[in-house]
Amino acid sequence: MAHLREFSLAEAIAVLTRTPTTVNALLRGLPNAWVRTNEGKDTWSAFDIIGHLIVGERTDWMPRVRIILENGEARPFDPFDRFAQVKESQGKSLEQLLDDFTRLRMENLAALQALNLQQEDLTRRGKHPALGVVTLAQLVATWAVHDLTHVHQLSRVMAHRYRDAVGPWSAYLGVLQCGGHSAP
Amino acid sequence: MAHLREFSLAEAIAVLTRTPTTVNALLRGLPNAWVRTNEGKDTWSAFDIIGHLIVGERTDWMPRVRIILENGEARPFDPFDRFAQVKESQGKSLEQLLDDFTRLRMENLAALQALNLQQEDLTRRGKHPALGVVTLAQLVATWAVHDLTHVHQLSRVMAHRYRDAVGPWSAYLGVLQCGGHSAP
């Protein structure tokens, strides 16, 4: 399987471990103007993005790992609710969300490592409700790249706020040319 | 001036202060496979990007602030060498580069704050060799968005490595749709 050439569980975990500290470093203590800004109607702020990462920890990644190991392709994954954070984050502070995300991620990585997965487990298959057959390796790789997608989105959402403030330099600043690929 | 509506020096400094901790959290201790991967011929790895951020601290941001304050539009900024890091980073480890960047950024922010800039200083003008007249506020806003451009690029360069590993999920992962706007 070509995709296993680049993938290793230890290297994926190296990325997954660093995401809580990365988003804490980027966001904790920032003025609200940065945390609550978005890219316009029906787009996400940093606050919304951390809420979305929490929902993923609760309902997506490790639950799907377990479905693959316990049921294989026989039981499709539950669909993921991309808007659950709107309700779940209500009334919380960004700092609470960062704490929740950090705790849940650490618990999930401990659970993943406790499974003591072997190389042959990585080819075990599950069924995505829309994408069809996927492997355990693809699921864990996606977990890591999903983190990177939202770090990418966080930097873009924040930069958008200074789109006018940078004046003529906007032509040179790559993040301002990014149309956004993490909709909404 | 419209761009001053969103800009405040304190809020720009809030972003600039967090970039060293953010890139340290994202990169320090990662396996070399993540740190040295790039997006293909003539593109940058995480190692190259941190080297580029160091060159900016040495030769670009604060030197240009000082040129504006001392010479205004009379003396255009020195052009920025976007490839200086190739030579300057040679033989160093990523950890050395992260230490250098962190130290230089902290020194530069201390120097910026020691200038005790007032609101009226933010409209002072300088001359960019290619872009023409720019203001001090635009320069500092650009410094912050330049950081965000490279956080955006770091997440994209790393995600590229798992482009195949994620299998059919690639369609859902925004960072993999990003054509790259931070060339090279």
GROMACS .gro file of N, CA and C in nm, chain A residues 78-142:
model
  195
   78ASP      N    1  -2.018   0.669   1.261
   78ASP     CA    2  -2.125   0.768   1.276
   78ASP      C    3  -2.082   0.895   1.202
   79PRO      N    4  -2.174   0.963   1.135
   79PRO     CA    5  -2.137   1.089   1.068
   79PRO      C    6  -2.091   1.192   1.171
   80PHE      N    7  -2.002   1.280   1.129
   80PHE     CA    8  -1.946   1.382   1.219
   80PHE      C    9  -2.028   1.510   1.206
   81ASP      N   10  -2.062   1.570   1.321
   81ASP     CA   11  -2.141   1.693   1.321
   81ASP      C   12  -2.047   1.813   1.320
   82ARG      N   13  -2.037   1.880   1.207
   82ARG     CA   14  -1.942   1.990   1.193
   82ARG      C   15  -1.992   2.120   1.259
   83PHE      N   16  -2.110   2.118   1.316
   83PHE     CA   17  -2.161   2.240   1.379
   83PHE      C   18  -2.193   2.220   1.528
   84ALA      N   19  -2.159   2.104   1.582
   84ALA     CA   20  -2.190   2.075   1.723
   84ALA      C   21  -2.129   2.176   1.818
   85GLN      N   22  -2.013   2.235   1.780
   85GLN     CA   23  -1.945   2.325   1.872
   85GLN      C   24  -2.022   2.453   1.898
   86VAL      N   25  -2.112   2.490   1.807
   86VAL     CA   26  -2.187   2.615   1.827
   86VAL      C   27  -2.261   2.606   1.961
   87LYS      N   28  -2.326   2.494   1.986
   87LYS     CA   29  -2.400   2.475   2.111
   87LYS      C   30  -2.303   2.441   2.227
   88GLU      N   31  -2.209   2.353   2.199
   88GLU     CA   32  -2.125   2.302   2.308
   88GLU      C   33  -2.030   2.408   2.366
   89SER      N   34  -1.991   2.505   2.283
   89SER     CA   35  -1.895   2.607   2.332
   89SER      C   36  -1.965   2.724   2.399
   90GLN      N   37  -2.096   2.729   2.388
   90GLN     CA   38  -2.172   2.845   2.439
   90GLN      C   39  -2.142   2.872   2.587
   91GLY      N   40  -2.114   3.000   2.617
   91GLY     CA   41  -2.091   3.040   2.755
   91GLY      C   42  -1.952   3.009   2.808
   92LYS      N   43  -1.870   2.942   2.728
   92LYS     CA   44  -1.734   2.911   2.774
   92LYS      C   45  -1.636   3.019   2.730
   93SER      N   46  -1.524   3.025   2.798
   93SER     CA   47  -1.417   3.115   2.756
   93SER      C   48  -1.322   3.038   2.664
   94LEU      N   49  -1.242   3.111   2.588
   94LEU     CA   50  -1.141   3.044   2.505
   94LEU      C   51  -1.048   2.960   2.592
   95GLU      N   52  -1.014   3.013   2.709
   95GLU     CA   53  -0.921   2.941   2.796
   95GLU      C   54  -0.982   2.807   2.841
   96GLN      N   55  -1.112   2.805   2.868
   96GLN     CA   56  -1.178   2.678   2.902
   96GLN      C   57  -1.171   2.581   2.786
   97LEU      N   58  -1.197   2.632   2.665
   97LEU     CA   59  -1.192   2.544   2.547
   97LEU      C   60  -1.051   2.489   2.527
   98LEU      N   61  -0.950   2.574   2.544
   98LEU     CA   62  -0.811   2.526   2.527
   98LEU      C   63  -0.779   2.419   2.632
   99ASP      N   64  -0.826   2.439   2.755
   99ASP     CA   65  -0.804   2.338   2.860
   99ASP      C   66  -0.875   2.207   2.823
  100ASP      N   67  -1.000   2.218   2.778
  100ASP     CA   68  -1.078   2.097   2.742
  100ASP      C   69  -1.009   2.022   2.627
  101PHE      N   70  -0.969   2.096   2.524
  101PHE     CA   71  -0.904   2.032   2.409
  101PHE      C   72  -0.776   1.962   2.451
  102THR      N   73  -0.696   2.031   2.532
  102THR     CA   74  -0.568   1.974   2.577
  102THR      C   75  -0.591   1.844   2.655
  103ARG      N   76  -0.685   1.847   2.747
  103ARG     CA   77  -0.712   1.730   2.830
  103ARG      C   78  -0.763   1.612   2.744
  104LEU      N   79  -0.860   1.642   2.658
  104LEU     CA   80  -0.918   1.535   2.576
  104LEU      C   81  -0.813   1.475   2.481
  105ARG      N   82  -0.730   1.559   2.422
  105ARG     CA   83  -0.627   1.508   2.331
  105ARG      C   84  -0.529   1.418   2.405
  106MET      N   85  -0.489   1.461   2.524
  106MET     CA   86  -0.392   1.379   2.599
  106MET      C   87  -0.456   1.245   2.637
  107GLU      N   88  -0.581   1.247   2.677
  107GLU     CA   89  -0.652   1.123   2.710
  107GLU      C   90  -0.661   1.032   2.586
  108ASN      N   91  -0.694   1.092   2.473
  108ASN     CA   92  -0.709   1.013   2.351
  108ASN      C   93  -0.576   0.954   2.304
  109LEU      N   94  -0.468   1.031   2.317
  109LEU     CA   95  -0.338   0.976   2.275
  109LEU      C   96  -0.293   0.866   2.371
  110ALA      N   97  -0.326   0.880   2.499
  110ALA     CA   98  -0.294   0.772   2.594
  110ALA      C   99  -0.372   0.646   2.556
  111ALA      N  100  -0.498   0.663   2.520
  111ALA     CA  101  -0.582   0.549   2.481
  111ALA      C  102  -0.529   0.485   2.352
  112LEU      N  103  -0.487   0.569   2.257
  112LEU     CA  104  -0.433   0.517   2.131
  112LEU      C  105  -0.307   0.434   2.159
  113GLN      N  106  -0.220   0.487   2.242
  113GLN     CA  107  -0.095   0.416   2.270
  113GLN      C  108  -0.119   0.288   2.349
  114ALA      N  109  -0.222   0.289   2.435
  114ALA     CA  110  -0.256   0.170   2.513
  114ALA      C  111  -0.304   0.055   2.423
  115LEU      N  112  -0.350   0.088   2.303
  115LEU     CA  113  -0.396  -0.017   2.211
  115LEU      C  114  -0.278  -0.099   2.158
  116ASN      N  115  -0.157  -0.041   2.170
  116ASN     CA  116  -0.035  -0.110   2.128
  116ASN      C  117  -0.048  -0.166   1.986
  117LEU      N  118  -0.089  -0.081   1.896
  117LEU     CA  119  -0.114  -0.122   1.757
  117LEU      C  120   0.014  -0.169   1.690
  118GLN      N  121   0.005  -0.275   1.614
  118GLN     CA  122   0.118  -0.328   1.540
  118GLN      C  123   0.106  -0.286   1.393
  119GLN      N  124   0.218  -0.300   1.322
  119GLN     CA  125   0.221  -0.259   1.181
  119GLN      C  126   0.105  -0.319   1.103
  120GLU      N  127   0.072  -0.449   1.130
  120GLU     CA  128  -0.034  -0.514   1.052
  120GLU      C  129  -0.173  -0.458   1.087
  121ASP      N  130  -0.188  -0.399   1.207
  121ASP     CA  131  -0.317  -0.338   1.242
  121ASP      C  132  -0.347  -0.216   1.155
  122LEU      N  133  -0.240  -0.151   1.107
  122LEU     CA  134  -0.259  -0.026   1.032
  122LEU      C  135  -0.335  -0.047   0.902
  123THR      N  136  -0.337  -0.169   0.852
  123THR     CA  137  -0.410  -0.195   0.727
  123THR      C  138  -0.554  -0.240   0.754
  124ARG      N  139  -0.595  -0.247   0.880
  124ARG     CA  140  -0.733  -0.287   0.909
  124ARG      C  141  -0.830  -0.184   0.853
  125ARG      N  142  -0.944  -0.232   0.810
  125ARG     CA  143  -1.033  -0.146   0.733
  125ARG      C  144  -1.163  -0.114   0.806
  126GLY      N  145  -1.213   0.006   0.775
  126GLY     CA  146  -1.342   0.049   0.827
  126GLY      C  147  -1.421   0.113   0.713
  127LYS      N  148  -1.542   0.156   0.744
  127LYS     CA  149  -1.626   0.213   0.639
  127LYS      C  150  -1.672   0.354   0.678
  128HIS      N  151  -1.628   0.450   0.598
  128HIS     CA  152  -1.671   0.588   0.616
  128HIS      C  153  -1.807   0.605   0.549
  129PRO      N  154  -1.902   0.675   0.616
  129PRO     CA  155  -2.038   0.681   0.559
  129PRO      C  156  -2.045   0.745   0.420
  130ALA      N  157  -1.952   0.832   0.388
  130ALA     CA  158  -1.953   0.895   0.254
  130ALA      C  159  -1.837   0.851   0.167
  131LEU      N  160  -1.720   0.826   0.227
  131LEU     CA  161  -1.599   0.800   0.148
  131LEU      C  162  -1.575   0.652   0.119
  132GLY      N  163  -1.649   0.565   0.188
  132GLY     CA  164  -1.631   0.421   0.165
  132GLY      C  165  -1.518   0.364   0.248
  133VAL      N  166  -1.450   0.264   0.192
  133VAL     CA  167  -1.351   0.190   0.269
  133VAL      C  168  -1.227   0.275   0.295
  134VAL      N  169  -1.185   0.276   0.420
  134VAL     CA  170  -1.063   0.346   0.463
  134VAL      C  171  -0.986   0.255   0.557
  135THR      N  172  -0.858   0.286   0.577
  135THR     CA  173  -0.778   0.203   0.669
  135THR      C  174  -0.752   0.279   0.799
  136LEU      N  175  -0.708   0.203   0.899
  136LEU     CA  176  -0.671   0.263   1.027
  136LEU      C  177  -0.556   0.363   1.010
  137ALA      N  178  -0.459   0.330   0.925
  137ALA     CA  179  -0.349   0.423   0.900
  137ALA      C  180  -0.401   0.554   0.841
  138GLN      N  181  -0.496   0.542   0.746
  138GLN     CA  182  -0.553   0.664   0.685
  138GLN      C  183  -0.627   0.748   0.788
  139LEU      N  184  -0.695   0.681   0.879
  139LEU     CA  185  -0.769   0.753   0.984
  139LEU      C  186  -0.673   0.832   1.074
  140VAL      N  187  -0.565   0.770   1.115
  140VAL     CA  188  -0.471   0.840   1.206
  140VAL      C  189  -0.395   0.950   1.131
  141ALA      N  190  -0.360   0.923   1.006
  141ALA     CA  191  -0.295   1.028   0.924
  141ALA      C  192  -0.390   1.147   0.908
  142THR      N  193  -0.518   1.118   0.890
  142THR     CA  194  -0.617   1.224   0.873
  142THR      C  195  -0.635   1.305   1.001
   0.00000   0.00000   0.00000
